[in-house]
Coordinates of C-alpha atoms and ligand atoms in Angstrom, one line a residue:
X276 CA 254.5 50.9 16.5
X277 CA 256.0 47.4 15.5
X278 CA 254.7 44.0 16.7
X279 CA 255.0 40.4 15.6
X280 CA 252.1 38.6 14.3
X281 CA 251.5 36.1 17.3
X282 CA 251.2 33.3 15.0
X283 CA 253.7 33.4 12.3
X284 CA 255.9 35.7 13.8
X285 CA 255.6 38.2 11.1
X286 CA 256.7 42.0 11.9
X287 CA 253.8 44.5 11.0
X288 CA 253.2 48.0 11.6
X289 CA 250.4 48.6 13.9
X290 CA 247.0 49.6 12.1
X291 CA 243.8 50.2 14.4
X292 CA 241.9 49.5 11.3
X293 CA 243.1 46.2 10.7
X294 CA 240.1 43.5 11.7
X295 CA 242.5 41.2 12.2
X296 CA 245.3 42.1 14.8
X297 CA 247.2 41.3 16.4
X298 CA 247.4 38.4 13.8
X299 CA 249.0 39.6 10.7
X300 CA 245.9 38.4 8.2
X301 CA 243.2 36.2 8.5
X302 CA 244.7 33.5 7.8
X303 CA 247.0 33.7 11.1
X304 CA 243.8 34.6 13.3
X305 CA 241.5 31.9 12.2
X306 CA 244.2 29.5 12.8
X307 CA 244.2 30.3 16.2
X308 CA 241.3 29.9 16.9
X309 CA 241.0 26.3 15.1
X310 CA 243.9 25.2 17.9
X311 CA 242.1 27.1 20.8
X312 CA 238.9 25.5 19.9
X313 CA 241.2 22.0 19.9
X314 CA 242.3 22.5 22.9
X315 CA 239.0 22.9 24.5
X316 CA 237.5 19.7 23.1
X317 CA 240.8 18.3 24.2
X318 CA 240.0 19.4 27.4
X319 CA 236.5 18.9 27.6
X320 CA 236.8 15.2 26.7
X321 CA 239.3 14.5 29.6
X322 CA 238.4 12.6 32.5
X323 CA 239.3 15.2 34.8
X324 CA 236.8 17.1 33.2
X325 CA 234.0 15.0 33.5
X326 CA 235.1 14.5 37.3
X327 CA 234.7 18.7 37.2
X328 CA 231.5 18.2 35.7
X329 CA 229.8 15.6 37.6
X330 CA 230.9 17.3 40.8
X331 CA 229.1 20.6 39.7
X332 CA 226.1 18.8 38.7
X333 CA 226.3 17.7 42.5
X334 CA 226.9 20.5 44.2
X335 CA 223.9 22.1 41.8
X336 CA 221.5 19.1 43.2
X337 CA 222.1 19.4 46.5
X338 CA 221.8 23.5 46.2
X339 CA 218.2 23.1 44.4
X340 CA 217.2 20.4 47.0
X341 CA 218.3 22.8 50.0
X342 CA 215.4 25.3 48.7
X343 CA 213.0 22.2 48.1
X344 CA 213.1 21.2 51.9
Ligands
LIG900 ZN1 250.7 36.0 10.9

């Protein structure tokens, strides 16, 4: 079975044994995960996200004072 390496494009040959698919080598694979892990602190640092945030820390309050009183 054929695929292309997600990152680079690259056709390969499937192999169950290799550690790294579906990226072609290492290389490939830990780049992806350098721009996921980008995009999450991209995200977290958003304002959105803190409005996310601050509205769970809320709705967590208000859920621990409910078993308070
Ligand atoms: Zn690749």
């Amino acid at each position: 079975m054929k695929y292309k390496c997600p990152k680079c494009q690259t056709e390969l040959e499937w192999d169950s044994k290799n550690p790294n698919k579906p990226f072609c080598s290492e290389r490939c694979k830990n780049h992806d995960l350098v721009a996921w892990a980008n995009e999450e602190n991209k995200f977290a640092g958003s304002p959105e996200w803190d409005d996310v945030m601050s509205g769970e820390i809320e709705a967590e309050v208000g859920r621990q004072q409910d078993k308070l009183f």
